[in-house]
């Protein structure tokens, strides 16, 4: 079974400290849904090299055991509560993608 991934990129993050409440709720929802954070930039010691139209702002990659599990975690009540805590004015590109088996 192919894994599922959440890919989230924040092209414009002017006040990352405003994400504290969202991060706390989202982290608990991801863990409850069986997700594992593989990478989060920026982070302490985190590195990124952007090419073409790439950006160096906040990016998060989370792995789930299946695509269906990734979708279910997004649709969960816990994650929907986290989305409410996402501050106004934050632009993000969020996708759920299926891994290659």
GROMACS .gro file of C-alpha atoms in nm:
model
  101
    1UNK     CA    1   0.000   0.000   0.000
    2UNK     CA    2   0.136   0.343  -0.097
    3UNK     CA    3   0.208   0.591   0.178
    4UNK     CA    4   0.037   0.927   0.201
    5UNK     CA    5   0.202   1.262   0.255
    6UNK     CA    6   0.096   1.605   0.367
    7UNK     CA    7   0.298   1.872   0.190
    8UNK     CA    8   0.252   2.222   0.325
    9UNK     CA    9   0.437   2.533   0.210
   10UNK     CA   10   0.385   2.882   0.346
   11UNK     CA   11   0.491   3.128   0.073
   12UNK     CA   12   0.441   3.429   0.298
   13UNK     CA   13   0.500   3.401   0.672
   14UNK     CA   14   0.545   3.739   0.830
   15UNK     CA   15   0.482   3.644   1.194
   16UNK     CA   16   0.560   3.275   1.251
   17UNK     CA   17   0.509   3.316   1.628
   18UNK     CA   18   0.136   3.353   1.553
   19UNK     CA   19   0.132   2.984   1.452
   20UNK     CA   20   0.194   2.857   1.807
   21UNK     CA   21  -0.169   2.757   1.880
   22UNK     CA   22  -0.210   2.596   1.537
   23UNK     CA   23   0.122   2.408   1.571
   24UNK     CA   24   0.022   2.263   1.909
   25UNK     CA   25  -0.322   2.146   1.794
   26UNK     CA   26  -0.201   2.027   1.453
   27UNK     CA   27   0.089   1.834   1.606
   28UNK     CA   28  -0.146   1.644   1.837
   29UNK     CA   29  -0.390   1.577   1.549
   30UNK     CA   30  -0.111   1.448   1.323
   31UNK     CA   31   0.022   1.219   1.595
   32UNK     CA   32  -0.328   1.088   1.674
   33UNK     CA   33  -0.381   1.025   1.303
   34UNK     CA   34  -0.061   0.821   1.275
   35UNK     CA   35   0.148   1.086   1.098
   36UNK     CA   36   0.520   1.141   1.133
   37UNK     CA   37   0.686   1.475   1.064
   38UNK     CA   38   0.975   1.406   0.826
   39UNK     CA   39   1.092   1.761   0.773
   40UNK     CA   40   1.007   2.111   0.887
   41UNK     CA   41   1.189   2.417   0.761
   42UNK     CA   42   1.277   2.649   0.918
   43UNK     CA   43   1.394   2.460   1.219
   44UNK     CA   44   1.702   2.467   1.434
   45UNK     CA   45   1.979   2.346   1.208
   46UNK     CA   46   1.734   2.301   0.921
   47UNK     CA   47   1.872   2.368   0.576
   48UNK     CA   48   1.707   2.445   0.246
   49UNK     CA   49   1.830   2.531  -0.101
   50UNK     CA   50   1.555   2.676  -0.321
   51UNK     CA   51   1.566   2.655  -0.702
   52UNK     CA   52   1.350   2.797  -0.981
   53UNK     CA   53   1.036   2.942  -0.817
   54UNK     CA   54   1.119   2.773  -0.486
   55UNK     CA   55   1.093   2.954  -0.158
   56UNK     CA   56   1.286   2.927   0.165
   57UNK     CA   57   0.997   3.003   0.399
   58UNK     CA   58   0.824   2.748   0.621
   59UNK     CA   59   0.768   2.405   0.463
   60UNK     CA   60   0.642   2.087   0.633
   61UNK     CA   61   0.645   1.724   0.511
   62UNK     CA   62   0.444   1.463   0.705
   63UNK     CA   63   0.424   1.091   0.625
   64UNK     CA   64   0.132   0.853   0.689
   65UNK     CA   65   0.119   0.478   0.636
   66UNK     CA   66  -0.139   0.521   0.358
   67UNK     CA   67  -0.301   0.788   0.144
   68UNK     CA   68  -0.636   0.709   0.306
   69UNK     CA   69  -0.487   0.759   0.652
   70UNK     CA   70  -0.351   1.098   0.543
   71UNK     CA   71  -0.693   1.206   0.415
   72UNK     CA   72  -0.867   1.078   0.729
   73UNK     CA   73  -0.624   1.269   0.953
   74UNK     CA   74  -0.697   1.591   0.762
   75UNK     CA   75  -1.071   1.535   0.790
   76UNK     CA   76  -1.052   1.445   1.160
   77UNK     CA   77  -1.225   1.660   1.419
   78UNK     CA   78  -0.891   1.726   1.588
   79UNK     CA   79  -0.728   1.865   1.274
   80UNK     CA   80  -1.034   2.068   1.182
   81UNK     CA   81  -1.002   2.238   1.523
   82UNK     CA   82  -0.638   2.310   1.443
   83UNK     CA   83  -0.738   2.475   1.115
   84UNK     CA   84  -0.964   2.714   1.306
   85UNK     CA   85  -0.654   2.823   1.501
   86UNK     CA   86  -0.462   2.901   1.180
   87UNK     CA   87  -0.426   3.281   1.191
   88UNK     CA   88  -0.589   3.503   0.933
   89UNK     CA   89  -0.358   3.630   0.666
   90UNK     CA   90  -0.142   3.318   0.638
   91UNK     CA   91  -0.109   3.193   0.286
   92UNK     CA   92  -0.025   2.828   0.245
   93UNK     CA   93  -0.014   2.566  -0.027
   94UNK     CA   94  -0.136   2.238   0.126
   95UNK     CA   95  -0.162   1.907  -0.056
   96UNK     CA   96  -0.219   1.544   0.030
   97UNK     CA   97  -0.029   1.325  -0.214
   98UNK     CA   98   0.006   0.953  -0.265
   99UNK     CA   99   0.353   0.804  -0.246
  100UNK     CA  100   0.499   0.573  -0.504
  101UNK     CA  101   0.463   0.211  -0.401
   0.00000   0.00000   0.00000
